[in-house]
GROMACS .gro file of C-alpha atoms in nm:
model
  340
    1MET     CA    1  -0.187   0.592  -1.131
    2THR     CA    2  -0.431   0.510  -0.852
    3LYS     CA    3  -0.516   0.156  -0.739
    4VAL     CA    4  -0.831   0.005  -0.594
    5ALA     CA    5  -0.830  -0.225  -0.290
    6ARG     CA    6  -1.097  -0.424  -0.109
    7ALA     CA    7  -1.069  -0.306   0.248
    8LEU     CA    8  -1.238  -0.346   0.584
    9ARG     CA    9  -1.366  -0.003   0.687
   10PHE     CA   10  -1.534   0.162   0.984
   11ALA     CA   11  -1.664   0.518   0.980
   12SER     CA   12  -1.713   0.535   1.356
   13VAL     CA   13  -1.604   0.331   1.657
   14GLY     CA   14  -1.810   0.148   1.916
   15SER     CA   15  -1.954  -0.163   1.750
   16PHE     CA   16  -1.871  -0.440   1.503
   17GLU     CA   17  -2.191  -0.333   1.325
   18ASN     CA   18  -1.991  -0.039   1.189
   19LEU     CA   19  -1.764  -0.268   0.985
   20ARG     CA   20  -1.801  -0.274   0.606
   21LEU     CA   21  -1.613  -0.435   0.317
   22ASP     CA   22  -1.568  -0.156   0.064
   23LYS     CA   23  -1.367  -0.082  -0.246
   24VAL     CA   24  -1.119   0.191  -0.163
   25GLU     CA   25  -0.908   0.397  -0.401
   26LEU     CA   26  -0.544   0.419  -0.292
   27PRO     CA   27  -0.352   0.739  -0.371
   28SER     CA   28  -0.077   0.723  -0.631
   29LEU     CA   29   0.268   0.630  -0.507
   30LYS     CA   30   0.503   0.902  -0.401
   31SER     CA   31   0.881   0.875  -0.407
   32GLY     CA   32   0.997   0.620  -0.151
   33GLU     CA   33   0.670   0.423  -0.148
   34ALA     CA   34   0.550   0.082  -0.266
   35TYR     CA   35   0.224  -0.106  -0.319
   36ILE     CA   36   0.194  -0.442  -0.143
   37ARG     CA   37  -0.050  -0.705  -0.268
   38VAL     CA   38  -0.156  -0.842   0.070
   39LYS     CA   39  -0.177  -1.221   0.089
   40ALA     CA   40  -0.247  -1.246   0.462
   41SER     CA   41  -0.306  -1.009   0.753
   42GLY     CA   42  -0.290  -1.098   1.121
   43ILE     CA   43  -0.573  -1.024   1.363
   44ASN     CA   44  -0.459  -0.877   1.693
   45LEU     CA   45  -0.660  -0.785   1.999
   46SER     CA   46  -0.558  -0.422   1.945
   47ASP     CA   47  -0.725  -0.431   1.601
   48VAL     CA   48  -1.048  -0.546   1.764
   49VAL     CA   49  -1.060  -0.298   2.054
   50ASN     CA   50  -0.962  -0.029   1.802
   51VAL     CA   51  -1.293  -0.085   1.621
   52LEU     CA   52  -1.481  -0.099   1.953
   53GLY     CA   53  -1.351   0.244   2.055
   54TRP     CA   54  -1.139   0.142   2.353
   55LEU     CA   55  -0.838   0.338   2.227
   56PRO     CA   56  -0.853   0.718   2.252
   57PHE     CA   57  -0.620   0.800   1.963
   58THR     CA   58  -0.805   0.625   1.675
   59THR     CA   59  -0.921   0.851   1.393
   60THR     CA   60  -1.199   0.768   1.147
   61PRO     CA   61  -1.287   0.668   0.880
   62ARG     CA   62  -1.028   0.396   0.903
   63THR     CA   63  -0.905   0.056   0.779
   64PRO     CA   64  -0.779  -0.152   1.077
   65GLY     CA   65  -0.499  -0.409   1.080
   66ARG     CA   66  -0.131  -0.385   1.170
   67ASP     CA   67   0.041  -0.701   1.045
   68PHE     CA   68   0.073  -0.820   0.687
   69ALA     CA   69   0.255  -1.050   0.449
   70GLY     CA   70   0.239  -1.015   0.074
   71ILE     CA   71   0.416  -0.938  -0.252
   72VAL     CA   72   0.558  -0.604  -0.364
   73GLU     CA   73   0.347  -0.510  -0.666
   74ALA     CA   74   0.497  -0.174  -0.763
   75VAL     CA   75   0.742   0.091  -0.646
   76ALA     CA   76   0.758   0.461  -0.715
   77ASP     CA   77   1.131   0.486  -0.787
   78SER     CA   78   1.332   0.306  -1.053
   79ASN     CA   79   1.624   0.257  -0.814
   80HIS     CA   80   1.399   0.037  -0.597
   81GLN     CA   81   1.282  -0.195  -0.876
   82GLU     CA   82   1.462  -0.492  -0.715
   83TRP     CA   83   1.181  -0.503  -0.458
   84VAL     CA   84   0.910  -0.574  -0.715
   85GLY     CA   85   0.791  -0.934  -0.687
   86LYS     CA   86   0.957  -0.998  -0.350
   87GLU     CA   87   0.767  -1.162  -0.065
   88VAL     CA   88   0.761  -0.931   0.236
   89TRP     CA   89   0.613  -0.895   0.586
   90GLY     CA   90   0.554  -0.590   0.800
   91THR     CA   91   0.424  -0.437   1.123
   92GLY     CA   92   0.464  -0.140   1.353
   93GLY     CA   93   0.358   0.212   1.439
   94GLU     CA   94   0.010   0.360   1.451
   95VAL     CA   95  -0.095   0.190   1.128
   96GLY     CA   96  -0.462   0.096   1.161
   97PHE     CA   97  -0.521   0.372   1.417
   98THR     CA   98  -0.425   0.706   1.263
   99SER     CA   99  -0.349   0.578   0.912
  100ASP     CA  100  -0.510   0.298   0.711
  101GLY     CA  101  -0.402  -0.053   0.799
  102ALA     CA  102  -0.352  -0.397   0.653
  103HIS     CA  103  -0.697  -0.556   0.663
  104ALA     CA  104  -0.715  -0.489   0.292
  105SER     CA  105  -0.615  -0.655  -0.034
  106LEU     CA  106  -0.368  -0.381  -0.129
  107ILE     CA  107  -0.176  -0.134   0.088
  108LYS     CA  108   0.079   0.143   0.041
  109VAL     CA  109   0.395   0.144   0.256
  110GLY     CA  110   0.730   0.316   0.264
  111ILE     CA  111   1.025   0.140   0.099
  112ASP     CA  112   1.210   0.166   0.430
  113ALA     CA  113   0.933  -0.041   0.592
  114LEU     CA  114   0.989  -0.341   0.362
  115SER     CA  115   1.140  -0.662   0.499
  116GLU     CA  116   1.173  -0.995   0.317
  117LYS     CA  117   0.972  -1.264   0.491
  118PRO     CA  118   1.131  -1.596   0.597
  119LYS     CA  119   1.132  -1.843   0.309
  120ASN     CA  120   1.009  -2.128   0.529
  121LEU     CA  121   0.697  -1.945   0.650
  122SER     CA  122   0.375  -1.928   0.452
  123PHE     CA  123   0.211  -1.589   0.404
  124ALA     CA  124  -0.041  -1.670   0.679
  125GLN     CA  125   0.233  -1.779   0.918
  126ALA     CA  126   0.443  -1.471   0.841
  127ALA     CA  127   0.141  -1.243   0.898
  128SER     CA  128   0.100  -1.390   1.247
  129VAL     CA  129   0.447  -1.284   1.361
  130GLY     CA  130   0.460  -0.903   1.346
  131LEU     CA  131   0.291  -0.740   1.644
  132PRO     CA  132   0.334  -1.031   1.891
  133TRP     CA  133   0.709  -1.047   1.830
  134LEU     CA  134   0.737  -0.667   1.826
  135CYS     CA  135   0.574  -0.656   2.171
  136ALA     CA  136   0.790  -0.941   2.296
  137HIS     CA  137   1.104  -0.769   2.165
  138LEU     CA  138   1.013  -0.442   2.337
  139ALA     CA  139   0.928  -0.624   2.661
  140VAL     CA  140   1.239  -0.841   2.677
  141HIS     CA  141   1.509  -0.622   2.524
  142THR     CA  142   1.396  -0.258   2.554
  143LEU     CA  143   1.198  -0.244   2.879
  144ALA     CA  144   1.293  -0.533   3.111
  145GLN     CA  145   1.641  -0.561   2.953
  146VAL     CA  146   1.657  -0.929   3.044
  147LYS     CA  147   2.007  -1.063   3.115
  148GLU     CA  148   2.154  -1.408   3.177
  149GLU     CA  149   2.129  -1.366   3.554
  150ASP     CA  150   1.754  -1.297   3.551
  151ASN     CA  151   1.474  -1.523   3.674
  152VAL     CA  152   1.176  -1.449   3.448
  153LEU     CA  153   0.805  -1.522   3.473
  154ILE     CA  154   0.583  -1.484   3.164
  155ILE     CA  155   0.210  -1.448   3.236
  156GLY     CA  156   0.024  -1.579   2.932
  157ALA     CA  157   0.311  -1.795   2.811
  158ARG     CA  158   0.106  -1.988   2.553
  159GLY     CA  159  -0.022  -1.675   2.378
  160ALA     CA  160   0.136  -1.523   2.069
  161ILE     CA  161   0.325  -1.254   2.264
  162GLY     CA  162   0.410  -1.474   2.562
  163SER     CA  163   0.551  -1.759   2.354
  164ALA     CA  164   0.764  -1.510   2.159
  165ALA     CA  165   0.893  -1.356   2.484
  166LEU     CA  166   0.982  -1.702   2.612
  167GLN     CA  167   1.190  -1.776   2.304
  168LEU     CA  168   1.370  -1.442   2.327
  169CYS     CA  169   1.449  -1.504   2.695
  170SER     CA  170   1.571  -1.852   2.605
  171GLN     CA  171   1.799  -1.703   2.339
  172ILE     CA  172   1.945  -1.470   2.602
  173LYS     CA  173   1.994  -1.776   2.827
  174ALA     CA  174   1.807  -1.623   3.120
  175ARG     CA  175   1.886  -1.823   3.434
  176ASN     CA  176   1.530  -1.951   3.492
  177ILE     CA  177   1.217  -1.904   3.279
  178PHE     CA  178   0.868  -1.979   3.408
  179GLY     CA  179   0.530  -1.948   3.242
  180THR     CA  180   0.165  -1.937   3.336
  181TYR     CA  181  -0.120  -2.005   3.095
  182SER     CA  182  -0.492  -2.051   3.123
  183LYS     CA  183  -0.498  -2.405   2.986
  184SER     CA  184  -0.228  -2.665   3.029
  185PRO     CA  185  -0.097  -2.768   2.684
  186PRO     CA  186  -0.095  -3.134   2.578
  187GLU     CA  187   0.285  -3.124   2.578
  188ALA     CA  188   0.515  -2.905   2.786
  189THR     CA  189   0.653  -2.606   2.602
  190SER     CA  190   1.025  -2.664   2.553
  191HIS     CA  191   1.111  -2.318   2.682
  192ILE     CA  192   0.924  -2.357   3.014
  193PRO     CA  193   1.088  -2.584   3.273
  194ILE     CA  194   0.790  -2.580   3.512
  195ASP     CA  195   0.419  -2.573   3.424
  196LEU     CA  196   0.246  -2.324   3.655
  197SER     CA  197  -0.089  -2.322   3.477
  198ILE     CA  198  -0.274  -2.553   3.714
  199ASN     CA  199  -0.161  -2.370   4.028
  200PRO     CA  200  -0.388  -2.082   4.147
  201SER     CA  201  -0.087  -1.908   4.303
  202PRO     CA  202   0.234  -1.919   4.099
  203ALA     CA  203   0.396  -1.714   4.378
  204ARG     CA  204   0.329  -1.990   4.632
  205LEU     CA  205   0.467  -2.259   4.402
  206LEU     CA  206   0.778  -2.061   4.309
  207SER     CA  207   0.832  -1.971   4.675
  208ASP     CA  208   0.818  -2.341   4.764
  209LEU     CA  209   1.081  -2.400   4.493
  210GLY     CA  210   1.315  -2.148   4.656
  211PHE     CA  211   1.245  -1.839   4.443
  212ARG     CA  212   1.098  -1.610   4.708
  213ASN     CA  213   1.248  -1.262   4.654
  214LYS     CA  214   1.451  -1.404   4.364
  215LEU     CA  215   1.216  -1.342   4.070
  216THR     CA  216   1.358  -1.041   3.887
  217VAL     CA  217   1.132  -0.998   3.582
  218VAL     CA  218   0.757  -1.043   3.524
  219ILE     CA  219   0.621  -0.993   3.172
  220ASP     CA  220   0.241  -0.982   3.176
  221ALA     CA  221   0.140  -1.072   2.821
  222TYR     CA  222  -0.217  -1.149   2.925
  223GLY     CA  223  -0.344  -0.863   3.140
  224SER     CA  224  -0.412  -1.013   3.483
  225ASP     CA  225  -0.398  -0.784   3.786
  226THR     CA  226  -0.483  -1.088   4.004
  227LEU     CA  227  -0.164  -1.267   3.901
  228LEU     CA  228   0.042  -0.946   3.919
  229ASN     CA  229  -0.065  -0.891   4.280
  230ASP     CA  230   0.018  -1.254   4.355
  231VAL     CA  231   0.371  -1.255   4.209
  232MET     CA  232   0.470  -0.925   4.372
  233ASP     CA  233   0.516  -1.134   4.687
  234ILE     CA  234   0.819  -1.309   4.536
  235LEU     CA  235   0.973  -1.037   4.320
  236SER     CA  236   1.321  -0.925   4.415
  237PRO     CA  237   1.330  -0.620   4.643
  238GLU     CA  238   1.557  -0.313   4.647
  239GLY     CA  239   1.477  -0.204   4.292
  240ARG     CA  240   1.574  -0.526   4.116
  241GLY     CA  241   1.220  -0.643   4.037
  242ARG     CA  242   1.075  -0.525   3.705
  243ILE     CA  243   0.718  -0.570   3.579
  244VAL     CA  244   0.619  -0.514   3.215
  245VAL     CA  245   0.249  -0.461   3.142
  246MET     CA  246   0.085  -0.427   2.801
  247ALA     CA  247  -0.283  -0.521   2.836
  248VAL     CA  248  -0.588  -0.472   3.055
  249HIS     CA  249  -0.924  -0.643   3.008
  250ASN     CA  250  -1.150  -0.366   3.136
  251LYS     CA  251  -1.288  -0.126   2.875
  252ASP     CA  252  -1.215   0.170   3.103
  253GLY     CA  253  -0.854   0.057   3.139
  254HIS     CA  254  -0.870   0.029   3.517
  255ALA     CA  255  -0.684  -0.242   3.708
  256SER     CA  256  -0.616  -0.296   4.077
  257LEU     CA  257  -0.264  -0.326   4.214
  258ASN     CA  258  -0.147  -0.352   4.575
  259LEU     CA  259   0.069  -0.041   4.592
  260ARG     CA  260   0.193  -0.125   4.941
  261LYS     CA  261   0.354  -0.442   4.808
  262PHE     CA  262   0.481  -0.244   4.512
  263TYR     CA  263   0.655   0.040   4.693
  264ALA     CA  264   0.777  -0.175   4.982
  265LYS     CA  265   1.002  -0.363   4.741
  266SER     CA  266   1.089  -0.059   4.526
  267LEU     CA  267   0.958  -0.240   4.220
  268THR     CA  268   0.960  -0.089   3.871
  269LEU     CA  269   0.644  -0.091   3.654
  270LEU     CA  270   0.709  -0.056   3.280
  271GLY     CA  271   0.429   0.016   3.033
  272LEU     CA  272   0.458  -0.123   2.681
  273SER     CA  273   0.305   0.070   2.390
  274SER     CA  274   0.351  -0.120   2.066
  275SER     CA  275   0.312   0.199   1.861
  276ARG     CA  276   0.646   0.330   1.991
  277MET     CA  277   0.815   0.124   1.716
  278ASN     CA  278   0.729   0.272   1.377
  279PRO     CA  279   0.695   0.062   1.058
  280THR     CA  280   1.057   0.122   0.955
  281GLU     CA  281   1.184   0.015   1.298
  282GLY     CA  282   0.943  -0.278   1.283
  283ALA     CA  283   1.094  -0.386   0.951
  284ARG     CA  284   1.446  -0.378   1.094
  285MET     CA  285   1.326  -0.586   1.391
  286LEU     CA  286   1.174  -0.837   1.147
  287ASP     CA  287   1.504  -0.842   0.956
  288THR     CA  288   1.677  -0.964   1.273
  289LEU     CA  289   1.413  -1.235   1.327
  290ARG     CA  290   1.417  -1.377   0.972
  291PRO     CA  291   1.738  -1.587   0.993
  292HIS     CA  292   1.629  -1.733   1.327
  293PHE     CA  293   1.297  -1.847   1.181
  294GLU     CA  294   1.474  -1.986   0.874
  295ASN     CA  295   1.727  -2.187   1.078
  296GLY     CA  296   1.463  -2.312   1.322
  297THR     CA  297   1.585  -2.124   1.632
  298PHE     CA  298   1.253  -1.940   1.653
  299LYS     CA  299   0.924  -2.119   1.598
  300LEU     CA  300   0.556  -2.040   1.583
  301GLU     CA  301   0.438  -2.199   1.907
  302LYS     CA  302   0.079  -2.092   1.840
  303GLU     CA  303  -0.122  -2.264   1.565
  304VAL     CA  304  -0.235  -2.037   1.282
  305THR     CA  305  -0.595  -2.053   1.158
  306GLU     CA  306  -0.671  -1.892   0.822
  307VAL     CA  307  -0.991  -1.687   0.792
  308PRO     CA  308  -1.103  -1.605   0.433
  309PHE     CA  309  -1.139  -1.230   0.384
  310ASP     CA  310  -1.464  -1.267   0.190
  311SER     CA  311  -1.756  -1.151   0.404
  312VAL     CA  312  -1.830  -0.910   0.686
  313GLU     CA  313  -2.003  -1.191   0.875
  314ARG     CA  314  -1.692  -1.409   0.875
  315ILE     CA  315  -1.471  -1.111   0.963
  316VAL     CA  316  -1.691  -1.012   1.258
  317GLN     CA  317  -1.689  -1.370   1.385
  318ALA     CA  318  -1.307  -1.369   1.380
  319TYR     CA  319  -1.300  -1.035   1.562
  320GLN     CA  320  -1.544  -1.166   1.823
  321GLU     CA  321  -1.337  -1.481   1.882
  322THR     CA  322  -1.024  -1.268   1.921
  323LEU     CA  323  -1.199  -1.042   2.173
  324GLU     CA  324  -1.332  -1.335   2.376
  325ARG     CA  325  -1.010  -1.538   2.336
  326SER     CA  326  -1.239  -1.831   2.256
  327ASN     CA  327  -1.013  -1.959   1.977
  328GLN     CA  328  -0.681  -2.097   2.101
  329SER     CA  329  -0.511  -2.044   1.764
  330LYS     CA  330  -0.383  -1.724   1.605
  331LEU     CA  331  -0.640  -1.598   1.351
  332VAL     CA  332  -0.514  -1.456   1.022
  333PHE     CA  333  -0.711  -1.315   0.729
  334THR     CA  334  -0.618  -1.463   0.390
  335MET     CA  335  -0.699  -1.261   0.081
  336PRO     CA  336  -0.866  -1.393  -0.237
  337ASN     CA  337  -0.606  -1.463  -0.503
  338VAL     CA  338  -0.746  -1.210  -0.749
  339ALA     CA  339  -0.658  -0.855  -0.845
  340GLU     CA  340  -0.916  -0.583  -0.782
   0.00000   0.00000   0.00000
């Protein structure tokens, strides 16, 4: 039996004017699949630039959105009936780019991609976790492979990805963790010993503190080639310095790096593509996070703002604020509490 969902759709990329709220018929479940009644869906910058056509691999027509939290409404197989009614969260893969995503009231996912959400997080809070923590996990564990002996700098430490990376580095007990952010918070983040936000050159400040050539890892969660060029001055030489990048602000993807500084120290540049972790792998990553959120080890450092999923105008405003980074909170769509 088919189901009908209310979904955000775009038939072509290039402008928010292409966005529509439409009723979409979902195909019947196949073996190993489930329907999720979406309660909340996170808005990520990648969702926004996806609609604007900045990403070359997007196919249309498409429903955007990568992160969700909701309730399992139905499953295809009788041996998976225990999932029905459970509260779940999810993320990962090329969902929203080459297959329809989670900015919809109902979605179809694989059983293997199901993960029970933390009991102490609301649906909106849970929907804010997926992609930021997936990126942080890839940056810290897979790419930079942060260890206890590392001195780490997070660029964009107050953002959703940066604050997650800080907590993961803190869990590892990295030797020193520093963070830069565009606006100094009212209270110091517990995971950052030194506030570098008000200093135009974090490299100069860290050098004055005795960290010249001792910084081993830089995770750029913001996309600033200016700061990357600055901190290369203090990164460890002889192949020990690692830089993880995952964002660039220019539509054409171009950024400027001082290659002389880069090769002189034998630095390593690591590119992070969030789509390398598919939805099943994303679910297993979320499984490892759940107990840490439930026992309070991991926290949502970024405030969550709920955006009703009820009009194209309100949706476009949320997309625009995400693109411009004009809202300091994490925006999450919340779905009307009605069946289609």
